[in-house]
């Protein structure tokens, strides 16, 4: 066989490998659960209710859960599978289920978030929504990772705050656009706070206004010179606060870090 023939065969094999990898990806995202990988964050789409079809398309067309899970799996090596199930939840709400090791990503939440941005006359509600989905998935992954690391149980509020700080860690570690993601999520919390000024005392999360400020503080602390509009006297502590939060999560994650 000549060198040219060997190269042609090699190119053919490379194309074939690419096709197989592509087919596996499609397979993994279209619902053959028995073939899902047994480790890492893994995605499964469920058939949406008729009213949610657009939202499933929104997620899939943009590859939103796919890219977020790829970032997570590149950073941490989960010892078991945590399945992210995109599905219609009839208002139950996106959440991590510890017993099932499953994150439910609810199509119906998306419509609600988009509506909030539209109501606020945002010029790009779909882009805003995409950022909120990224932040939400990172938050839920934070819960899953606390579980996988078997970290000491904290009260519900502390668990939620830690999950928010994990989202900050992931979104600020490498992708500059992660700063915009957190600032858009902060805006979504502002809108939630404005829509319902009296926080529900039974909600385990911090009030939306507090969560918004936590994200802005992290962004400011991470890159003060890139966001001069965030520099207020009340945020002078943010560099120290952000650094401590980042270091604490990174230390906790050590057993699972790929690098
Ligand atoms: Zn949570």
Coordinates of N, CA, C and O in Angstrom, one line a residue, residues 114-186:
X114 N -38.9 33.2 30.6 CA -38.9 34.1 29.4 C -40.0 35.2 29.5 O -39.7 36.3 29.1
X115 N -41.1 34.8 30.0 CA -42.2 35.7 30.2 C -41.8 36.9 31.1 O -42.1 38.0 30.9
X116 N -41.0 36.6 32.1 CA -40.5 37.6 33.1 C -39.7 38.6 32.3 O -39.8 39.8 32.5
X117 N -38.8 38.1 31.5 CA -37.9 39.0 30.7 C -38.7 39.8 29.7 O -38.5 41.0 29.4
X118 N -39.7 39.1 29.0 CA -40.5 39.8 28.0 C -41.3 40.9 28.7 O -41.4 42.1 28.2
X119 N -41.9 40.6 29.9 CA -42.7 41.6 30.6 C -41.8 42.8 31.0 O -42.3 43.9 31.1
X120 N -40.5 42.6 31.3 CA -39.6 43.7 31.6 C -39.1 44.4 30.3 O -38.2 45.2 30.4
X121 N -39.6 44.0 29.2 CA -39.2 44.5 27.9 C -37.7 44.4 27.6 O -37.1 45.3 27.1
X122 N -37.2 43.2 28.0 CA -35.8 42.9 27.6 C -35.8 42.8 26.1 O -36.6 42.2 25.5
X123 N -34.7 43.4 25.5 CA -34.6 43.3 24.0 C -34.3 41.9 23.5 O -34.5 41.5 22.4
X124 N -33.7 41.0 24.4 CA -33.3 39.7 23.9 C -33.8 38.6 24.9 O -32.9 38.0 25.6
X125 N -35.1 38.4 25.1 CA -35.5 37.5 26.1 C -35.0 36.0 25.9 O -34.7 35.4 26.9
X126 N -34.8 35.6 24.7 CA -34.3 34.2 24.5 C -32.9 34.1 25.0 O -32.5 33.1 25.6
X127 N -32.1 35.1 24.7 CA -30.7 35.1 25.1 C -30.6 35.1 26.6 O -29.8 34.4 27.3
X128 N -31.4 36.0 27.2 CA -31.5 36.0 28.7 C -31.9 34.7 29.3 O -31.3 34.2 30.2
X129 N -32.9 34.1 28.7 CA -33.3 32.8 29.2 C -32.2 31.7 29.1 O -32.0 30.9 30.0
X130 N -31.5 31.8 28.0 CA -30.4 30.8 27.8 C -29.4 30.9 28.9 O -28.9 29.9 29.5
X131 N -29.1 32.2 29.3 CA -28.1 32.4 30.4 C -28.7 31.9 31.7 O -28.0 31.3 32.5
X132 N -30.0 32.1 31.9 CA -30.6 31.6 33.2 C -30.6 30.1 33.3 O -30.3 29.5 34.3
X133 N -30.8 29.4 32.1 CA -30.7 27.9 32.1 C -29.3 27.5 32.5 O -29.2 26.5 33.3
X134 N -28.3 28.1 31.9 CA -26.9 27.7 32.3 C -26.7 27.9 33.8 O -26.1 27.0 34.4
X135 N -27.1 29.0 34.3 CA -26.9 29.3 35.7 C -27.6 28.2 36.6 O -27.1 27.7 37.5
X136 N -28.9 28.0 36.2 CA -29.7 27.0 36.9 C -29.1 25.6 37.0 O -29.0 25.0 38.0
X137 N -28.6 25.2 35.8 CA -28.0 23.8 35.7 C -26.8 23.7 36.6 O -26.5 22.7 37.2
X138 N -26.0 24.8 36.6 CA -24.8 24.8 37.4 C -25.2 24.8 38.9 O -24.5 24.1 39.7
X139 N -26.2 25.5 39.3 CA -26.7 25.5 40.6 C -27.1 24.0 41.1 O -26.6 23.5 42.1
X140 N -27.9 23.4 40.2 CA -28.3 22.0 40.6 C -27.1 21.1 40.6 O -27.1 20.2 41.4
X141 N -26.2 21.3 39.7 CA -25.0 20.4 39.7 C -24.2 20.6 41.0 O -23.6 19.7 41.5
X142 N -24.3 21.8 41.6 CA -23.6 22.1 42.9 C -24.2 21.2 44.0 O -23.5 20.6 44.8
X143 N -25.6 21.1 44.0 CA -26.2 20.2 44.9 C -25.7 18.7 44.7 O -25.4 18.0 45.7
X144 N -25.7 18.3 43.4 CA -25.3 16.9 43.1 C -23.9 16.7 43.6 O -23.5 15.6 44.1
X145 N -23.0 17.7 43.4 CA -21.6 17.5 43.8 C -21.4 17.5 45.3 O -20.6 16.7 45.8
X146 N -22.2 18.3 46.0 CA -22.1 18.2 47.5 C -22.4 16.8 48.0 O -21.8 16.3 48.9
X147 N -23.4 16.3 47.3 CA -23.9 14.9 47.6 C -22.8 13.9 47.3 O -22.4 13.0 48.1
X148 N -22.2 14.0 46.1 CA -21.2 13.1 45.7 C -19.9 13.2 46.6 O -19.2 12.2 46.8
X149 N -19.6 14.4 47.0 CA -18.5 14.6 47.9 C -18.7 14.2 49.3 O -17.8 14.2 50.2
X150 N -20.0 13.9 49.6 CA -20.4 13.5 51.0 C -20.0 14.6 52.0 O -19.5 14.3 53.1
X151 N -20.2 15.8 51.6 CA -19.9 17.0 52.5 C -20.9 17.0 53.6 O -22.0 16.5 53.5
X152 N -20.5 17.5 54.8 CA -21.4 17.5 55.9 C -22.7 18.2 55.6 O -22.7 19.3 54.9
X153 N -23.8 17.7 56.0 CA -25.1 18.3 55.8 C -25.2 19.6 56.5 O -24.8 19.8 57.6
X154 N -25.7 20.6 55.7 CA -25.9 21.9 56.3 C -27.4 22.2 56.3 O -28.2 21.4 55.8
X155 N -27.8 23.3 57.0 CA -29.2 23.6 56.9 C -29.6 23.9 55.4 O -28.7 24.2 54.6
X156 N -30.9 23.9 55.2 CA -31.3 24.1 53.8 C -30.8 25.4 53.1 O -30.4 25.4 52.0
X157 N -30.8 26.4 53.9 CA -30.4 27.7 53.3 C -28.9 27.7 53.0 O -28.5 28.1 51.9
X158 N -28.1 27.1 53.9 CA -26.7 27.0 53.6 C -26.4 26.1 52.4 O -25.5 26.4 51.6
X159 N -27.1 25.0 52.2 CA -27.0 24.2 51.0 C -27.3 25.0 49.8 O -26.6 24.8 48.8
X160 N -28.3 25.7 49.8 CA -28.7 26.5 48.6 C -27.6 27.6 48.3 O -27.3 27.8 47.2
X161 N -27.1 28.2 49.4 CA -26.1 29.3 49.2 C -24.9 28.6 48.6 O -24.2 29.2 47.7
X162 N -24.5 27.4 49.0 CA -23.3 26.7 48.5 C -23.5 26.3 47.0 O -22.6 26.4 46.2
X163 N -24.8 26.0 46.7 CA -25.0 25.6 45.3 C -24.9 26.9 44.4 O -24.4 26.8 43.3
X164 N -25.3 28.0 44.9 CA -25.2 29.3 44.2 C -23.7 29.6 44.0 O -23.2 30.0 42.9
X165 N -22.9 29.3 45.0 CA -21.5 29.6 45.0 C -20.8 28.7 44.0 O -19.8 29.0 43.3
X166 N -21.3 27.4 43.9 CA -20.7 26.5 42.9 C -21.0 27.1 41.5 O -20.1 27.0 40.6
X167 N -22.2 27.6 41.2 CA -22.5 28.2 39.9 C -21.6 29.3 39.6 O -21.1 29.4 38.5
X168 N -21.3 30.1 40.7 CA -20.3 31.2 40.5 C -18.9 30.7 40.1 O -18.3 31.2 39.2
X169 N -18.5 29.6 40.8 CA -17.2 29.1 40.6 C -17.1 28.6 39.1 O -16.1 28.9 38.4
X170 N -18.1 27.8 38.7 CA -18.0 27.3 37.3 C -18.1 28.3 36.3 O -17.4 28.3 35.2
X171 N -18.9 29.3 36.5 CA -19.2 30.3 35.5 C -18.0 31.4 35.4 O -17.9 32.0 34.4
X172 N -17.3 31.5 36.5 CA -16.2 32.4 36.5 C -14.8 31.8 36.2 O -13.8 32.5 36.2
X173 N -14.8 30.5 36.1 CA -13.5 29.8 35.9 C -13.1 29.6 34.4 O -13.1 28.5 34.0
X174 N -12.9 30.6 33.7 CA -12.4 30.3 32.4 C -13.2 31.0 31.2 O -12.6 31.6 30.4
X175 N -14.5 30.9 31.3 CA -15.2 31.5 30.2 C -15.6 32.9 30.6 O -16.3 33.2 31.5
X176 N -15.1 33.9 29.8 CA -15.4 35.3 30.2 C -16.9 35.6 30.1 O -17.4 36.4 30.9
X177 N -17.6 34.8 29.2 CA -19.0 35.1 29.1 C -19.8 34.6 30.3 O -21.0 35.0 30.5
X178 N -19.1 33.8 31.2 CA -19.8 33.4 32.4 C -20.1 34.6 33.3 O -21.1 34.5 34.1
X179 N -19.4 35.7 33.2 CA -19.7 36.9 34.0 C -21.1 37.4 33.5 O -22.0 37.7 34.4
X180 N -21.3 37.4 32.2 CA -22.7 37.9 31.7 C -23.8 36.9 32.2 O -24.9 37.3 32.4
X181 N -23.4 35.6 32.2 CA -24.4 34.6 32.6 C -24.9 34.9 34.0 O -26.1 35.0 34.3
X182 N -23.9 35.2 34.9 CA -24.3 35.5 36.3 C -25.0 36.8 36.4 O -26.0 36.9 37.2
X183 N -24.6 37.8 35.6 CA -25.3 39.1 35.7 C -26.7 39.0 35.2 O -27.6 39.7 35.7
X184 N -26.9 38.2 34.2 CA -28.3 38.0 33.6 C -29.1 37.2 34.7 O -30.3 37.6 34.9
X185 N -28.5 36.2 35.3 CA -29.3 35.5 36.4 C -29.6 36.5 37.5 O -30.7 36.4 38.1
X186 N -28.7 37.4 37.8 CA -29.0 38.4 38.9 C -30.2 39.2 38.5 O -31.0 39.5 39.3

